[in-house]
Amino acid sequence: GWDADFWFGNETNGDNVTVESYGLYELVLTLDANDSTKGSLTATKLEGYFLVGTIGDGDTWRAESQNKIEVSGNTVSTEYTWTQKDSADWLGADQISAVKIIKVDEKGAVTWYGNATNGDNVIIPEVGTYTIALNGEVVTATKK
């Protein structure tokens, strides 16, 4: 809903936000509380394991920083709750969402992990809370 004339840049002088290298970044736009035509954009490089996919209720395949997965020993897992079907038009009638786990290293290289069959997306079939786990190179989704 924003007018194309509104451009948001860095906090210092409004210039372009520069990213340091290849990788996964979280972009945050902070609007001025008194004037929504003014604001600043920041880019933070992310590292670690992340849940990615059609998360929430949009068509965008994405990772979000709040979907970072903590690693404890050899366990790489997280819980995520789906409350409604994603609106992605490519998801089938029997699918709520499709997810993978990615690992982003310090150089920005990304490794994708999917299902055991062919490494493709892990399908979430119905609403609910799931444990999403990475075992070796295979991701599973178990409804709680």
Tab-separated table of N, CA and C in Angstrom:
chain	number	residue	atom	x	y	z
A	1	GLY	N	0.796	-1.208	0.000
A	1	GLY	CA	0.000	0.000	0.000
A	1	GLY	C	0.831	1.262	0.000
A	2	TRP	N	2.157	1.140	-0.065
A	2	TRP	CA	2.998	2.338	-0.049
A	2	TRP	C	3.116	2.915	-1.445
A	3	ASP	N	3.174	4.214	-1.507
A	3	ASP	CA	3.392	4.916	-2.760
A	3	ASP	C	4.817	4.625	-3.232
A	4	ALA	N	5.009	4.456	-4.527
A	4	ALA	CA	6.334	4.150	-5.078
A	4	ALA	C	7.331	5.278	-4.859
A	5	ASP	N	6.860	6.470	-4.472
A	5	ASP	CA	7.755	7.600	-4.227
A	5	ASP	C	8.450	7.512	-2.879
A	6	PHE	N	8.045	6.593	-2.028
A	6	PHE	CA	8.662	6.466	-0.712
A	6	PHE	C	9.825	5.486	-0.803
A	7	TRP	N	11.013	5.980	-0.551
A	7	TRP	CA	12.220	5.153	-0.557
A	7	TRP	C	12.839	5.232	0.819
A	8	PHE	N	13.220	4.083	1.357
A	8	PHE	CA	13.785	4.040	2.700
A	8	PHE	C	15.213	3.526	2.623
A	9	GLY	N	16.138	4.245	3.234
A	9	GLY	CA	17.544	3.865	3.204
A	9	GLY	C	18.086	3.653	4.605
A	10	ASN	N	19.408	3.762	4.739
A	10	ASN	CA	20.035	3.503	6.033
A	10	ASN	C	19.747	4.611	7.045
A	11	GLU	N	20.095	4.348	8.300
A	11	GLU	CA	19.811	5.291	9.392
A	11	GLU	C	20.665	6.546	9.330
A	12	THR	N	21.850	6.456	8.743
A	12	THR	CA	22.790	7.574	8.760
A	12	THR	C	22.368	8.714	7.845
A	13	ASN	N	22.179	8.390	6.556
A	13	ASN	CA	21.886	9.465	5.605
A	13	ASN	C	20.834	9.087	4.564
A	14	GLY	N	20.181	7.938	4.752
A	14	GLY	CA	19.136	7.520	3.829
A	14	GLY	C	19.636	6.863	2.561
A	15	ASP	N	20.967	6.689	2.439
A	15	ASP	CA	21.529	6.020	1.268
A	15	ASP	C	21.165	4.530	1.285
A	16	ASN	N	21.549	3.842	0.215
A	16	ASN	CA	21.312	2.394	0.128
A	16	ASN	C	21.910	1.663	1.326
A	17	VAL	N	21.274	0.578	1.709
A	17	VAL	CA	21.807	-0.294	2.743
A	17	VAL	C	22.733	-1.280	2.040
A	18	THR	N	23.973	-1.353	2.486
A	18	THR	CA	24.958	-2.232	1.875
A	18	THR	C	25.102	-3.495	2.710
A	19	VAL	N	25.077	-4.644	2.039
A	19	VAL	CA	25.321	-5.907	2.736
A	19	VAL	C	26.762	-6.301	2.475
A	20	GLU	N	27.381	-6.931	3.479
A	20	GLU	CA	28.821	-7.191	3.419
A	20	GLU	C	29.229	-8.347	2.528
A	21	SER	N	28.377	-9.364	2.402
A	21	SER	CA	28.736	-10.529	1.601
A	21	SER	C	27.498	-11.369	1.338
A	22	TYR	N	27.683	-12.400	0.511
A	22	TYR	CA	26.611	-13.346	0.223
A	22	TYR	C	26.114	-13.966	1.526
A	23	GLY	N	24.814	-14.238	1.621
A	23	GLY	CA	24.275	-14.898	2.799
A	23	GLY	C	22.811	-14.579	3.006
A	24	LEU	N	22.317	-14.961	4.168
A	24	LEU	CA	20.930	-14.721	4.559
A	24	LEU	C	20.889	-13.492	5.448
A	25	TYR	N	20.059	-12.542	5.086
A	25	TYR	CA	19.947	-11.299	5.850
A	25	TYR	C	18.510	-11.070	6.289
A	26	GLU	N	18.366	-10.479	7.460
A	26	GLU	CA	17.059	-10.013	7.911
A	26	GLU	C	17.025	-8.516	7.638
A	27	LEU	N	16.025	-8.077	6.890
A	27	LEU	CA	15.839	-6.663	6.602
A	27	LEU	C	14.704	-6.136	7.462
A	28	VAL	N	14.977	-5.052	8.197
A	28	VAL	CA	13.963	-4.476	9.086
A	28	VAL	C	13.760	-3.018	8.713
A	29	LEU	N	12.520	-2.665	8.415
A	29	LEU	CA	12.150	-1.283	8.137
A	29	LEU	C	11.499	-0.710	9.377
A	30	THR	N	12.063	0.379	9.901
A	30	THR	CA	11.506	1.058	11.069
A	30	THR	C	10.957	2.397	10.606
A	31	LEU	N	9.643	2.554	10.722
A	31	LEU	CA	8.998	3.795	10.284
A	31	LEU	C	8.987	4.816	11.411
A	32	ASP	N	9.062	6.083	11.040
A	32	ASP	CA	8.967	7.180	11.994
A	32	ASP	C	7.572	7.155	12.616
A	33	ALA	N	7.486	7.246	13.930
A	33	ALA	CA	6.205	7.175	14.638
A	33	ALA	C	5.264	8.310	14.247
A	34	ASN	N	5.804	9.440	13.826
A	34	ASN	CA	4.981	10.596	13.484
A	34	ASN	C	4.747	10.776	11.988
A	35	ASP	N	5.544	10.108	11.165
A	35	ASP	CA	5.439	10.292	9.717
A	35	ASP	C	5.835	8.988	9.023
A	36	SER	N	4.839	8.224	8.582
A	36	SER	CA	5.110	6.906	7.991
A	36	SER	C	5.769	6.984	6.616
A	37	THR	N	5.997	8.185	6.095
A	37	THR	CA	6.738	8.328	4.850
A	37	THR	C	8.237	8.400	5.115
A	38	LYS	N	8.622	8.409	6.393
A	38	LYS	CA	10.032	8.466	6.774
A	38	LYS	C	10.365	7.226	7.593
A	39	GLY	N	11.569	6.758	7.424
A	39	GLY	CA	12.001	5.596	8.182
A	39	GLY	C	13.382	5.167	7.752
A	40	SER	N	13.853	4.096	8.364
A	40	SER	CA	15.183	3.605	8.015
A	40	SER	C	15.178	2.084	7.930
A	41	LEU	N	16.093	1.578	7.125
A	41	LEU	CA	16.202	0.153	6.867
A	41	LEU	C	17.541	-0.350	7.408
A	42	THR	N	17.522	-1.504	8.058
A	42	THR	CA	18.756	-2.139	8.516
A	42	THR	C	18.814	-3.555	7.953
A	43	ALA	N	20.039	-4.054	7.756
A	43	ALA	CA	20.266	-5.415	7.263
A	43	ALA	C	21.206	-6.110	8.236
A	44	THR	N	20.766	-7.228	8.786
A	44	THR	CA	21.582	-7.991	9.730
A	44	THR	C	21.846	-9.369	9.143
A	45	LYS	N	23.126	-9.734	9.043
A	45	LYS	CA	23.491	-11.040	8.503
A	45	LYS	C	23.184	-12.114	9.544
A	46	LEU	N	22.574	-13.205	9.094
A	46	LEU	CA	22.173	-14.286	9.982
A	46	LEU	C	23.057	-15.505	9.758
A	47	GLU	N	23.347	-16.226	10.829
A	47	GLU	CA	24.097	-17.474	10.762
A	47	GLU	C	23.392	-18.502	11.622
A	48	GLY	N	23.544	-19.772	11.270
A	48	GLY	CA	22.979	-20.855	12.059
A	48	GLY	C	21.954	-21.645	11.269
A	49	TYR	N	21.102	-22.365	11.984
A	49	TYR	CA	20.036	-23.165	11.382
A	49	TYR	C	18.727	-22.392	11.468
A	50	PHE	N	17.928	-22.463	10.382
A	50	PHE	CA	16.662	-21.741	10.339
A	50	PHE	C	15.579	-22.606	9.707
A	51	LEU	N	14.358	-22.450	10.200
A	51	LEU	CA	13.186	-23.040	9.577
A	51	LEU	C	12.772	-22.096	8.463
A	52	VAL	N	12.603	-22.639	7.265
A	52	VAL	CA	12.210	-21.807	6.127
A	52	VAL	C	11.025	-22.457	5.428
A	53	GLY	N	10.266	-21.654	4.721
A	53	GLY	CA	9.147	-22.197	3.963
A	53	GLY	C	8.044	-21.193	3.807
A	54	THR	N	6.863	-21.701	3.477
A	54	THR	CA	5.674	-20.857	3.406
A	54	THR	C	5.151	-20.786	4.838
A	55	ILE	N	5.705	-19.861	5.590
A	55	ILE	CA	5.448	-19.760	7.023
A	55	ILE	C	4.508	-18.592	7.278
A	56	GLY	N	3.454	-18.842	8.014
A	56	GLY	CA	2.463	-17.808	8.257
A	56	GLY	C	1.332	-17.969	7.267
A	57	ASP	N	0.946	-16.875	6.632
A	57	ASP	CA	-0.178	-16.967	5.708
A	57	ASP	C	0.114	-16.202	4.424
A	58	GLY	N	1.278	-16.480	3.838
A	58	GLY	CA	1.638	-15.787	2.603
A	58	GLY	C	2.245	-16.726	1.597
A	59	ASP	N	2.411	-16.231	0.379
A	59	ASP	CA	2.948	-17.043	-0.708
A	59	ASP	C	4.470	-17.051	-0.737
A	60	THR	N	5.114	-16.324	0.152
A	60	THR	CA	6.552	-16.153	0.070
A	60	THR	C	7.304	-17.267	0.772
A	61	TRP	N	8.284	-17.836	0.083
A	61	TRP	CA	9.176	-18.820	0.680
A	61	TRP	C	10.227	-18.017	1.428
A	62	ARG	N	10.291	-18.167	2.752
A	62	ARG	CA	11.175	-17.288	3.508
A	62	ARG	C	11.676	-17.930	4.791
A	63	ALA	N	12.690	-17.331	5.333
A	63	ALA	CA	13.171	-17.635	6.674
A	63	ALA	C	13.026	-16.353	7.479
A	64	GLU	N	12.749	-16.489	8.723
A	64	GLU	CA	12.652	-15.330	9.595
A	64	GLU	C	13.565	-15.562	10.785
A	65	SER	N	14.126	-14.477	11.323
A	65	SER	CA	15.092	-14.643	12.413
A	65	SER	C	14.469	-15.324	13.623
A	66	GLN	N	13.169	-15.123	13.840
A	66	GLN	CA	12.533	-15.793	14.979
A	66	GLN	C	12.369	-17.295	14.735
A	67	ASN	N	12.663	-17.726	13.509
A	67	ASN	CA	12.619	-19.156	13.205
A	67	ASN	C	14.000	-19.794	13.292
A	68	LYS	N	14.933	-19.118	13.989
A	68	LYS	CA	16.259	-19.706	14.180
A	68	LYS	C	16.120	-20.923	15.081
A	69	ILE	N	16.870	-21.946	14.753
A	69	ILE	CA	16.808	-23.199	15.489
A	69	ILE	C	18.042	-23.316	16.360
A	70	GLU	N	17.827	-23.508	17.636
A	70	GLU	CA	18.945	-23.703	18.551
A	70	GLU	C	19.429	-25.146	18.450
A	71	VAL	N	20.734	-25.316	18.518
A	71	VAL	CA	21.343	-26.639	18.441
A	71	VAL	C	21.817	-27.023	19.827
A	72	SER	N	21.431	-28.218	20.267
A	72	SER	CA	21.846	-28.729	21.568
A	72	SER	C	22.473	-30.105	21.345
A	73	GLY	N	23.799	-30.171	21.459
A	73	GLY	CA	24.486	-31.431	21.172
A	73	GLY	C	24.293	-31.802	19.716
A	74	ASN	N	23.752	-33.000	19.470
A	74	ASN	CA	23.471	-33.449	18.105
A	74	ASN	C	22.032	-33.182	17.695
A	75	THR	N	21.277	-32.491	18.544
A	75	THR	CA	19.865	-32.251	18.276
A	75	THR	C	19.661	-30.893	17.613
A	76	VAL	N	19.053	-30.921	16.441
A	76	VAL	CA	18.694	-29.703	15.714
A	76	VAL	C	17.188	-29.778	15.509
A	77	SER	N	16.436	-29.047	16.326
A	77	SER	CA	14.976	-29.108	16.201
A	77	SER	C	14.340	-27.845	16.757
A	78	THR	N	13.100	-27.642	16.354
A	78	THR	CA	12.325	-26.514	16.834
A	78	THR	C	10.857	-26.888	16.805
A	79	GLU	N	10.041	-26.114	17.476
A	79	GLU	CA	8.586	-26.273	17.395
A	79	GLU	C	8.017	-25.089	16.643
A	80	TYR	N	6.994	-25.368	15.859
A	80	TYR	CA	6.296	-24.294	15.159
A	80	TYR	C	4.820	-24.658	15.121
A	81	THR	N	3.960	-23.657	15.299
A	81	THR	CA	2.514	-23.888	15.309
A	81	THR	C	1.880	-23.228	14.091
A	82	TRP	N	1.135	-24.027	13.335
A	82	TRP	CA	0.349	-23.512	12.226
A	82	TRP	C	-1.098	-23.431	12.686
A	83	THR	N	-1.722	-22.275	12.508
A	83	THR	CA	-3.098	-22.072	12.954
A	83	THR	C	-4.089	-21.986	11.804
A	84	GLN	N	-3.582	-21.844	10.580
A	84	GLN	CA	-4.452	-21.788	9.413
A	84	GLN	C	-3.656	-22.211	8.193
A	85	LYS	N	-4.376	-22.523	7.108
A	85	LYS	CA	-3.708	-22.927	5.873
A	85	LYS	C	-3.007	-21.731	5.256
A	86	ASP	N	-1.805	-21.974	4.797
A	86	ASP	CA	-1.069	-20.944	4.083
A	86	ASP	C	-1.834	-20.608	2.807
A	87	SER	N	-1.704	-19.390	2.334
A	87	SER	CA	-2.458	-18.977	1.147
A	87	SER	C	-1.714	-19.241	-0.160
A	88	ALA	N	-0.570	-19.892	-0.105
A	88	ALA	CA	0.184	-20.164	-1.330
A	88	ALA	C	-0.663	-20.991	-2.293
A	89	ASP	N	-0.824	-20.499	-3.518
A	89	ASP	CA	-1.696	-21.183	-4.468
A	89	ASP	C	-1.108	-22.497	-4.980
A	90	TRP	N	0.185	-22.752	-4.760
A	90	TRP	CA	0.793	-23.999	-5.215
A	90	TRP	C	0.661	-25.121	-4.200
A	91	LEU	N	0.218	-24.806	-2.982
A	91	LEU	CA	-0.002	-25.858	-1.992
A	91	LEU	C	-1.297	-26.589	-2.314
A	92	GLY	N	-1.294	-27.895	-2.160
A	92	GLY	CA	-2.493	-28.676	-2.430
A	92	GLY	C	-3.533	-28.517	-1.342
A	93	ALA	N	-4.720	-29.026	-1.608
A	93	ALA	CA	-5.823	-28.919	-0.653
A	93	ALA	C	-5.506	-29.625	0.658
A	94	ASP	N	-4.624	-30.632	0.614
A	94	ASP	CA	-4.284	-31.394	1.817
A	94	ASP	C	-2.997	-30.895	2.475
A	95	GLN	N	-2.565	-29.685	2.122
A	95	GLN	CA	-1.321	-29.145	2.672
A	95	GLN	C	-1.547	-27.811	3.355
A	96	ILE	N	-0.983	-27.690	4.558
A	96	ILE	CA	-1.046	-26.427	5.293
A	96	ILE	C	0.171	-25.579	4.943
A	97	SER	N	1.334	-26.220	4.844
A	97	SER	CA	2.570	-25.510	4.576
A	97	SER	C	3.607	-26.483	4.035
A	98	ALA	N	4.722	-25.948	3.552
A	98	ALA	CA	5.859	-26.744	3.095
A	98	ALA	C	7.111	-26.101	3.671
A	99	VAL	N	7.977	-26.895	4.292
A	99	VAL	CA	9.141	-26.335	4.973
A	99	VAL	C	10.405	-27.134	4.684
A	100	LYS	N	11.536	-26.515	4.969
A	100	LYS	CA	12.854	-27.141	4.988
A	100	LYS	C	13.623	-26.513	6.147
A	101	ILE	N	14.799	-27.050	6.414
A	101	ILE	CA	15.729	-26.424	7.346
A	101	ILE	C	16.950	-26.033	6.527
A	102	ILE	N	17.469	-24.837	6.791
A	102	ILE	CA	18.709	-24.426	6.140
A	102	ILE	C	19.766	-24.165	7.203
A	103	LYS	N	21.016	-24.368	6.790
A	103	LYS	CA	22.154	-23.998	7.628
A	103	LYS	C	22.922	-22.929	6.881
A	104	VAL	N	23.167	-21.791	7.547
A	104	VAL	CA	23.923	-20.696	6.956
A	104	VAL	C	25.226	-20.578	7.740
A	105	ASP	N	26.372	-20.745	7.049
A	105	ASP	CA	27.646	-20.660	7.762
A	105	ASP	C	28.153	-19.222	7.802
A	106	GLU	N	29.300	-19.025	8.439
A	106	GLU	CA	29.843	-17.674	8.642
A	106	GLU	C	30.216	-16.981	7.344
A	107	LYS	N	30.440	-17.742	6.261
A	107	LYS	CA	30.761	-17.147	4.968
A	107	LYS	C	29.510	-16.866	4.139
A	108	GLY	N	28.347	-17.273	4.657
A	108	GLY	CA	27.098	-17.040	3.945
A	108	GLY	C	26.648	-18.195	3.084
A	109	ALA	N	27.428	-19.285	3.058
A	109	ALA	CA	27.025	-20.451	2.264
A	109	ALA	C	25.800	-21.099	2.912
A	110	VAL	N	24.847	-21.495	2.072
A	110	VAL	CA	23.584	-22.056	2.562
A	110	VAL	C	23.478	-23.522	2.151
A	111	THR	N	23.162	-24.383	3.117
A	111	THR	CA	22.889	-25.797	2.852
A	111	THR	C	21.427	-26.050	3.177
A	112	TRP	N	20.703	-26.667	2.233
A	112	TRP	CA	19.275	-26.935	2.385
A	112	TRP	C	19.061	-28.396	2.767
A	113	TYR	N	18.132	-28.643	3.696
A	113	TYR	CA	17.789	-29.996	4.127
A	113	TYR	C	16.289	-30.197	3.983
A	114	GLY	N	15.903	-31.341	3.388
A	114	GLY	CA	14.490	-31.635	3.175
A	114	GLY	C	14.144	-33.045	3.596
A	115	ASN	N	13.132	-33.615	2.954
A	115	ASN	CA	12.613	-34.927	3.364
A	115	ASN	C	13.531	-36.076	2.946
A	116	ALA	N	13.223	-37.270	3.437
A	116	ALA	CA	14.060	-38.445	3.188
A	116	ALA	C	13.907	-38.990	1.773
A	117	THR	N	12.770	-38.750	1.136
A	117	THR	CA	12.506	-39.318	-0.182
A	117	THR	C	13.419	-38.733	-1.248
A	118	ASN	N	13.419	-37.403	-1.362
A	118	ASN	CA	14.201	-36.770	-2.423
A	118	ASN	C	14.795	-35.425	-2.002
A	119	GLY	N	14.756	-35.135	-0.705
A	119	GLY	CA	15.291	-33.868	-0.216
A	119	GLY	C	14.387	-32.684	-0.466
A	120	ASP	N	13.174	-32.949	-0.935
A	120	ASP	CA	12.221	-31.884	-1.242
A	120	ASP	C	11.595	-31.344	0.044
A	121	ASN	N	10.616	-30.479	-0.128
A	121	ASN	CA	9.921	-29.865	1.011
A	121	ASN	C	9.287	-30.913	1.917
A	122	VAL	N	9.238	-30.597	3.198
A	122	VAL	CA	8.496	-31.408	4.160
A	122	VAL	C	7.107	-30.792	4.235
A	123	ILE	N	6.088	-31.589	3.956
A	123	ILE	CA	4.715	-31.087	3.902
A	123	ILE	C	4.072	-31.154	5.281
A	124	ILE	N	3.462	-30.056	5.675
A	124	ILE	CA	2.680	-29.992	6.908
A	124	ILE	C	1.226	-30.208	6.493
A	125	PRO	N	0.614	-31.342	6.909
A	125	PRO	CA	-0.700	-31.700	6.381
A	125	PRO	C	-1.895	-31.036	7.076
A	126	GLU	N	-1.735	-30.602	8.332
A	126	GLU	CA	-2.884	-30.015	9.034
A	126	GLU	C	-2.400	-29.056	10.103
A	127	VAL	N	-3.309	-28.170	10.538
A	127	VAL	CA	-2.938	-27.198	11.561
A	127	VAL	C	-2.522	-27.907	12.834
A	128	GLY	N	-1.722	-27.236	13.640
A	128	GLY	CA	-1.267	-27.788	14.904
A	128	GLY	C	0.177	-27.424	15.170
A	129	THR	N	0.688	-27.908	16.285
A	129	THR	CA	2.069	-27.672	16.680
A	129	THR	C	2.910	-28.876	16.281
A	130	TYR	N	4.019	-28.607	15.620
A	130	TYR	CA	4.899	-29.648	15.108
A	130	TYR	C	6.305	-29.460	15.655
A	131	THR	N	6.988	-30.572	15.874
A	131	THR	CA	8.424	-30.554	16.108
A	131	THR	C	9.075	-30.798	14.758
A	132	ILE	N	9.881	-29.853	14.322
A	132	ILE	CA	10.606	-29.965	13.063
A	132	ILE	C	12.044	-30.294	13.440
A	133	ALA	N	12.539	-31.442	12.997
A	133	ALA	CA	13.863	-31.896	13.417
A	133	ALA	C	14.734	-32.262	12.221
A	134	LEU	N	16.033	-32.015	12.376
A	134	LEU	CA	17.031	-32.403	11.388
A	134	LEU	C	17.851	-33.534	11.989
A	135	ASN	N	17.802	-34.692	11.333
A	135	ASN	CA	18.576	-35.854	11.743
A	135	ASN	C	19.478	-36.236	10.585
A	136	GLY	N	20.789	-36.014	10.753
A	136	GLY	CA	21.700	-36.221	9.630
A	136	GLY	C	21.422	-35.183	8.576
A	137	GLU	N	20.875	-35.600	7.435
A	137	GLU	CA	20.517	-34.668	6.369
A	137	GLU	C	19.035	-34.724	6.041
A	138	VAL	N	18.233	-35.303	6.963
A	138	VAL	CA	16.806	-35.489	6.715
A	138	VAL	C	15.977	-34.701	7.733
A	139	VAL	N	14.976	-33.993	7.227
A	139	VAL	CA	14.079	-33.217	8.081
A	139	VAL	C	12.760	-33.985	8.251
A	140	THR	N	12.268	-34.019	9.485
A	140	THR	CA	10.970	-34.621	9.754
A	140	THR	C	10.090	-33.609	10.479
A	141	ALA	N	8.783	-33.768	10.337
A	141	ALA	CA	7.802	-32.944	11.031
A	141	ALA	C	6.860	-33.874	11.763
A	142	THR	N	6.839	-33.762	13.092
A	142	THR	CA	5.999	-34.637	13.914
A	142	THR	C	4.995	-33.779	14.675
A	143	LYS	N	3.709	-34.073	14.479
A	143	LYS	CA	2.674	-33.307	15.165
A	143	LYS	C	2.643	-33.699	16.624
A	144	LYS	N	2.550	-32.697	17.486
A	144	LYS	CA	2.499	-32.962	18.932
A	144	LYS	C	1.096	-33.279	19.375
